Tab-separated table of C-alpha atoms in Angstrom:
chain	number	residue	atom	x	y	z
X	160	UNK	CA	2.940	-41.581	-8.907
X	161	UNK	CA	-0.038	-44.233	-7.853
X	162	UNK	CA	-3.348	-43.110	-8.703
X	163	UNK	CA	-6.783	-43.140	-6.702
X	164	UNK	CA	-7.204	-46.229	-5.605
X	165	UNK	CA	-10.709	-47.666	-4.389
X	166	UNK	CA	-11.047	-51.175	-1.763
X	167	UNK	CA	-12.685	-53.460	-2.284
X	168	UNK	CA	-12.833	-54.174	-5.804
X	169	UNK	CA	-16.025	-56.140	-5.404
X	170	UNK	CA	-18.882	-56.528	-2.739
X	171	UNK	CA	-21.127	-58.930	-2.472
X	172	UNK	CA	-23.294	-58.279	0.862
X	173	UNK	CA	-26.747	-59.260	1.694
X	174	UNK	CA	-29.931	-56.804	2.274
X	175	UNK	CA	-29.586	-55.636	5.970
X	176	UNK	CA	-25.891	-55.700	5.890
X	177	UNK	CA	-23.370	-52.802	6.117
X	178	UNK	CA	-20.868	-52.175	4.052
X	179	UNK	CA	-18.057	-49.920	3.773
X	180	UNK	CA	-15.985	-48.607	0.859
X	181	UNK	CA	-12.485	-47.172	0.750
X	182	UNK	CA	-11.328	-44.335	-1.614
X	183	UNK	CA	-7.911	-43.244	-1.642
X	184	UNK	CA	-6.859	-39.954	-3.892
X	185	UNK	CA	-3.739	-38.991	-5.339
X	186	UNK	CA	-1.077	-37.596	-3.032
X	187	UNK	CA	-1.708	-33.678	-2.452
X	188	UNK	CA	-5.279	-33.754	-4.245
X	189	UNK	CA	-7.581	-31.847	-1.369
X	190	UNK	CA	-10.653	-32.743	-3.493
X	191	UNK	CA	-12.229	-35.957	-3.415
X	192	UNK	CA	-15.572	-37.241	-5.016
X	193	UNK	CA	-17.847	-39.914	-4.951
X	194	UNK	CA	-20.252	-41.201	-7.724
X	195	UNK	CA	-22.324	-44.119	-8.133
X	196	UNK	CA	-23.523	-45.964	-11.193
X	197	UNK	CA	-26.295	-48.224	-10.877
X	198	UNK	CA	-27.269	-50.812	-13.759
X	199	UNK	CA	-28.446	-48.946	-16.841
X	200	UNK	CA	-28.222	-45.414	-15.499
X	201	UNK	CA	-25.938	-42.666	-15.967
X	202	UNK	CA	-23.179	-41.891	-13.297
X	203	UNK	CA	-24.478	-39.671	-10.432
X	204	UNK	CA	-22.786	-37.016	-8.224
X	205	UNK	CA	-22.365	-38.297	-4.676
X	206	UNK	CA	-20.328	-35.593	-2.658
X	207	UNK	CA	-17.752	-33.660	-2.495
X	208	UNK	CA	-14.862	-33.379	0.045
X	209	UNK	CA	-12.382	-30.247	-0.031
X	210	UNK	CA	-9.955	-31.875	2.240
X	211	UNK	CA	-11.731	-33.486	5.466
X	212	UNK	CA	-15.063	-30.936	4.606
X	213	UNK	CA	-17.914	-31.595	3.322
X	214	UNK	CA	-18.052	-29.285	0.297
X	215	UNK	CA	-21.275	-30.608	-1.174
X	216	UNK	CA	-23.266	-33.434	-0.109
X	217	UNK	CA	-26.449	-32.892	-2.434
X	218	UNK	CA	-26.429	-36.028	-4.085
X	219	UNK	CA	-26.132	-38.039	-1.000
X	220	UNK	CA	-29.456	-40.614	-1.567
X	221	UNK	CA	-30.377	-40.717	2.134
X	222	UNK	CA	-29.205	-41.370	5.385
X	223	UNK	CA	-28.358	-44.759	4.830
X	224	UNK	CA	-24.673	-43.643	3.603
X	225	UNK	CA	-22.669	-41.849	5.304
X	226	UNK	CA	-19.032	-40.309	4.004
X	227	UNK	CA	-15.961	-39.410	6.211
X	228	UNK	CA	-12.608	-38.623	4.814
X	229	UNK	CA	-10.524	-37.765	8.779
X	230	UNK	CA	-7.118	-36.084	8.036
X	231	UNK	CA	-8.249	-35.069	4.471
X	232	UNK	CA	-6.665	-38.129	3.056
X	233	UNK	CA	-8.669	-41.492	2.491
X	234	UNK	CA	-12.330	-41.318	2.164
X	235	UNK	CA	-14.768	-43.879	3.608
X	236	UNK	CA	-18.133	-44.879	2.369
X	237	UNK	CA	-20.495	-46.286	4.797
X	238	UNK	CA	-23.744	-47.638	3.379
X	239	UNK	CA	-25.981	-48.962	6.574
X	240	UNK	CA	-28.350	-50.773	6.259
X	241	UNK	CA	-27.809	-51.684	2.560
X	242	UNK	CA	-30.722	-52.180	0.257
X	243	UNK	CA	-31.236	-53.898	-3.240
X	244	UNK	CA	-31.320	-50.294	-4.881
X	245	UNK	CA	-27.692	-49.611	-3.498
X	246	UNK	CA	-26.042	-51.868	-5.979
X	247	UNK	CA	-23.734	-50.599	-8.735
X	248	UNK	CA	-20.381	-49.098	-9.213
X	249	UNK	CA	-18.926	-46.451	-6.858
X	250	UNK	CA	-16.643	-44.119	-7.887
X	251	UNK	CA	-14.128	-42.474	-6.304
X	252	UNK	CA	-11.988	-39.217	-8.068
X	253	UNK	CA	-9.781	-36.385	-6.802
X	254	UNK	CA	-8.429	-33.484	-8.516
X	255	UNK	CA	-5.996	-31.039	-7.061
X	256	UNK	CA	-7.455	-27.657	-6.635
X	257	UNK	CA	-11.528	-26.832	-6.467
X	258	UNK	CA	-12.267	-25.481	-9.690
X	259	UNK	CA	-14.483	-27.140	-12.900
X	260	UNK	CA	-11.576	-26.242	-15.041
X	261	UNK	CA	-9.634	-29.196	-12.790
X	262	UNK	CA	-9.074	-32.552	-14.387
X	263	UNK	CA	-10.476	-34.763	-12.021
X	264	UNK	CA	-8.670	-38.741	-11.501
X	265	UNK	CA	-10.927	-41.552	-11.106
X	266	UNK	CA	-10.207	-44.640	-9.162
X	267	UNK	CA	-11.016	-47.931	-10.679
X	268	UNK	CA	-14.209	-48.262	-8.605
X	269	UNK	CA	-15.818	-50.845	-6.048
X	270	UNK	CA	-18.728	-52.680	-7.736
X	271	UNK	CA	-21.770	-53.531	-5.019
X	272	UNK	CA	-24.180	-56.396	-5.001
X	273	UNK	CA	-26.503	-56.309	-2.403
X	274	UNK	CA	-28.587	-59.699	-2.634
Z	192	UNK	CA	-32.263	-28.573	-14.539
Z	193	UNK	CA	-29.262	-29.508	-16.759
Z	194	UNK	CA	-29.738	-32.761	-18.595
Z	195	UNK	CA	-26.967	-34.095	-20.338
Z	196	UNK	CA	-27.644	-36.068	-23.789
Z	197	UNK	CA	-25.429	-38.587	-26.072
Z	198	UNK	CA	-25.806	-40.087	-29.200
Z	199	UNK	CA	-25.549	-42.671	-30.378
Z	200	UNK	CA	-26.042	-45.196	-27.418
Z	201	UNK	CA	-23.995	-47.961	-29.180
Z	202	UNK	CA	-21.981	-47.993	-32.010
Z	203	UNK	CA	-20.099	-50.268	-33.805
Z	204	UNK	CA	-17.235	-49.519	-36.663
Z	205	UNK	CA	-15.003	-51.068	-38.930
Z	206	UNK	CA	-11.123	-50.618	-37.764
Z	207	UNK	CA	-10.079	-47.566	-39.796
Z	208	UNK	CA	-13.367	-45.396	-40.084
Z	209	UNK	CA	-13.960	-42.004	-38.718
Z	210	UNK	CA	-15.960	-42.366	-35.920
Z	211	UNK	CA	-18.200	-39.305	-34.073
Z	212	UNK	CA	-19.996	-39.326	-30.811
Z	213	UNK	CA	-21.961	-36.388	-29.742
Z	214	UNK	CA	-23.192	-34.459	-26.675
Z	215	UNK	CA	-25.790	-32.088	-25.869
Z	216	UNK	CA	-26.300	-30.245	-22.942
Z	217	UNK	CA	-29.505	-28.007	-21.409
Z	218	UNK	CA	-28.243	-25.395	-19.687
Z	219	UNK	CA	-24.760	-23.227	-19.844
Z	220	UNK	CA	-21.860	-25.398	-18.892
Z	221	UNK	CA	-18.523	-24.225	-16.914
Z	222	UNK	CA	-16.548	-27.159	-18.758
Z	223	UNK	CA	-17.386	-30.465	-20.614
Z	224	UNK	CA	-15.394	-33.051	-20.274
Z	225	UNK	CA	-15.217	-36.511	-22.011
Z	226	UNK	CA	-14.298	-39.646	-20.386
Z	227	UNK	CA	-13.326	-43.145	-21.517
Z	228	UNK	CA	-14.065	-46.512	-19.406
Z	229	UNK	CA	-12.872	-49.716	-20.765
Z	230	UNK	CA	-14.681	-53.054	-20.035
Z	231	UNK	CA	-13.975	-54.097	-16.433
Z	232	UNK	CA	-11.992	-50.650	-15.656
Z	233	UNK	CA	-11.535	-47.648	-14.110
Z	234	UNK	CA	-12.324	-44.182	-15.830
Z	235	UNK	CA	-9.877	-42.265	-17.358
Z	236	UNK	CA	-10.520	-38.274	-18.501
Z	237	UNK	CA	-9.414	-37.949	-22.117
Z	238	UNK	CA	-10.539	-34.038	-22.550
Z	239	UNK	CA	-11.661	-30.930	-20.631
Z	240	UNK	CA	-13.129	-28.023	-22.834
Z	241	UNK	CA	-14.807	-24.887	-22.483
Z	242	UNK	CA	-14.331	-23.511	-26.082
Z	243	UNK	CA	-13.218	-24.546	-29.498
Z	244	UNK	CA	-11.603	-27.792	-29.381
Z	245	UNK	CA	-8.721	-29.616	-28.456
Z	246	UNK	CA	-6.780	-32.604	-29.862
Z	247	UNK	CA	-4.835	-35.701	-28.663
Z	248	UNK	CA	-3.448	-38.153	-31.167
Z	249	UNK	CA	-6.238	-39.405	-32.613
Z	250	UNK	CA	-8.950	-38.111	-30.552
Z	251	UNK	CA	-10.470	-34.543	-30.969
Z	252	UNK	CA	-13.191	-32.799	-29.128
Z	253	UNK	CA	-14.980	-29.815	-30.298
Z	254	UNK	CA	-17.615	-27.641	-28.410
Z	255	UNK	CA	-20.362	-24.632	-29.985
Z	256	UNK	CA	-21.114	-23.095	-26.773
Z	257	UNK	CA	-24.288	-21.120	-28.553
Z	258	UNK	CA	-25.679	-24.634	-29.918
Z	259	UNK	CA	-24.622	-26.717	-26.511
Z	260	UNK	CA	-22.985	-29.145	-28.505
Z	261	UNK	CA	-19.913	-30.886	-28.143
Z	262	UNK	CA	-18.396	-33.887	-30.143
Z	263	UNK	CA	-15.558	-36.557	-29.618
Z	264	UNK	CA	-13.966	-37.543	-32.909
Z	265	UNK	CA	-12.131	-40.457	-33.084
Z	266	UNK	CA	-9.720	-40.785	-36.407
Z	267	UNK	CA	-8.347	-44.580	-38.038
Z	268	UNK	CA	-10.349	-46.114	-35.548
Z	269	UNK	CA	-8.323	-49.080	-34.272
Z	270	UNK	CA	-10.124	-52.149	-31.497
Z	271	UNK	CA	-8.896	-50.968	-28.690
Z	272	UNK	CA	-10.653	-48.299	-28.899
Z	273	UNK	CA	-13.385	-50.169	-28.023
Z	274	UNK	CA	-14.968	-48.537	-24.683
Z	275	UNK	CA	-17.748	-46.625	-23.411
Z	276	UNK	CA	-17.563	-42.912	-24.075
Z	277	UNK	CA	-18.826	-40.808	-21.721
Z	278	UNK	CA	-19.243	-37.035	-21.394
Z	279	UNK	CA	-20.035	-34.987	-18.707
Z	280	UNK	CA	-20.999	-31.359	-17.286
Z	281	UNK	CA	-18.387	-29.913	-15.221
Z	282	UNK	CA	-20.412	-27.955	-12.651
Z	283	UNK	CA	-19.106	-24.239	-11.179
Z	284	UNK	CA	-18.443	-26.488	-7.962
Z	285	UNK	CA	-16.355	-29.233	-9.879
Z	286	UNK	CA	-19.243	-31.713	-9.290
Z	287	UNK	CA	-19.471	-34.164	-12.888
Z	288	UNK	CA	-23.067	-34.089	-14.339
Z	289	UNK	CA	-23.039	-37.206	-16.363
Z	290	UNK	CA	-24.502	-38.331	-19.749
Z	291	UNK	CA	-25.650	-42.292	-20.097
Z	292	UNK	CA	-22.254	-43.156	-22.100
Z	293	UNK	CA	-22.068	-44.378	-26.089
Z	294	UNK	CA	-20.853	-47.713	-26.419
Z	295	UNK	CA	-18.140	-48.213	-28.803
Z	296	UNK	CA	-17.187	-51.614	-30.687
Z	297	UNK	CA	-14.408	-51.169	-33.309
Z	298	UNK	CA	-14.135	-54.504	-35.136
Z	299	UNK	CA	-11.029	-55.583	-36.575
């Protein structure tokens, strides 16, 4: 069974630019996350899709990114315009049911420069 | 607001020794888990706990729910072992509260 997979790998965009990131979950998982982890900080809760909803959006940073996952299957990341403070690691992760006792699958992530 | 702690930050041990890495959190937790990332990769969930503690292979990972403590033991250390430890808050919506990591170096 292929895990949660996350394109590209690596981004290297300038300040201005957009850029968008691909998550794919496991086959059958209805929840899908997004975290980021920028240089020296701990990882921090993006959102939270329960199929193609929006379950919980709170850690969204601002409008600049915007999240879609259509059909409940791949998720897109959409960070426009990107700024210097955007770079780090994204995360992508997907469990199968919507419950904190779920183990949740992490992709191998997409790590963002913005110069 | 729940603030999740780890200690140490870095660590380094001699193949073979009995290593612990520890986790507090502030508030009541629905489930802690504790995560491994290798240099370069992806994340990979080693444990989920909400009581007592739980073992696999070498690893164990205990929890005191009245102290908000948890620890991940790691027995016979071996190199590749070597990775950043991570745990994390499992909130009631699933949603990973994260601690800054501990950095493990096992040297052979």
């Amino acid at each position: 069974e292929a895990g949660v997979t996350q394109f590209p790998s690596h981004s290297v965009i300038e300040k201005g630019q957009t850029v968008t990131l691909r998550c794919d979950p496991i086959s059958g998982h209805d929840n899908l996350y997004w975290y980021r982890r920028v240089m020296g900080k701990e990882i921090k809760f993006l959102l939270h899709f329960v199929k193609e909803s929006k379950q919980d959006e709170s850690g969204m940073p601002n409008n600049r990114f915007l999240a879609e996952r259509t059909g409940g299957t791949y998720s897109t990341l959409k960070v426009q315009p990107a700024e210097l403070e955007d770079s780090g690691v994204y995360f992508c992760a997907s469990s199968q049911d919507y419950s904190y006792q779920e183990t949740q699958y992490f992709g191998p992530g997409t790590r963002l420069l913005v110069l | 607001k729940n603030e999740v702690e780890q200690s140490p930050q870095n660590l380094t041990a001699q193949e073979g020794e009995f290593i612990t890495i520890n986790c507090s959190y502030s508030v009541g937790i629905s489930a802690l888990h504790w995560l491994q990332q290798h240099p370069g990769g992806g994340i990979v969930s080693l444990f989920m706990l909400s009581s007592g503690k739980k073992k696999h292979g070498r690893l164990i990972a205990t929890i005191n729910i009245q102290e908000k403590h948890s620890s991940l033991h790691i027995t016979a250390s071996h190199p590749r072992d070597s990775a950043v430890y991570i745990c994390a808050d499992g909130g009631s919506q699933g949603n990973l509260i994260f601690g800054k990591g501990t950095k493990l170096s096992v040297k052979p």
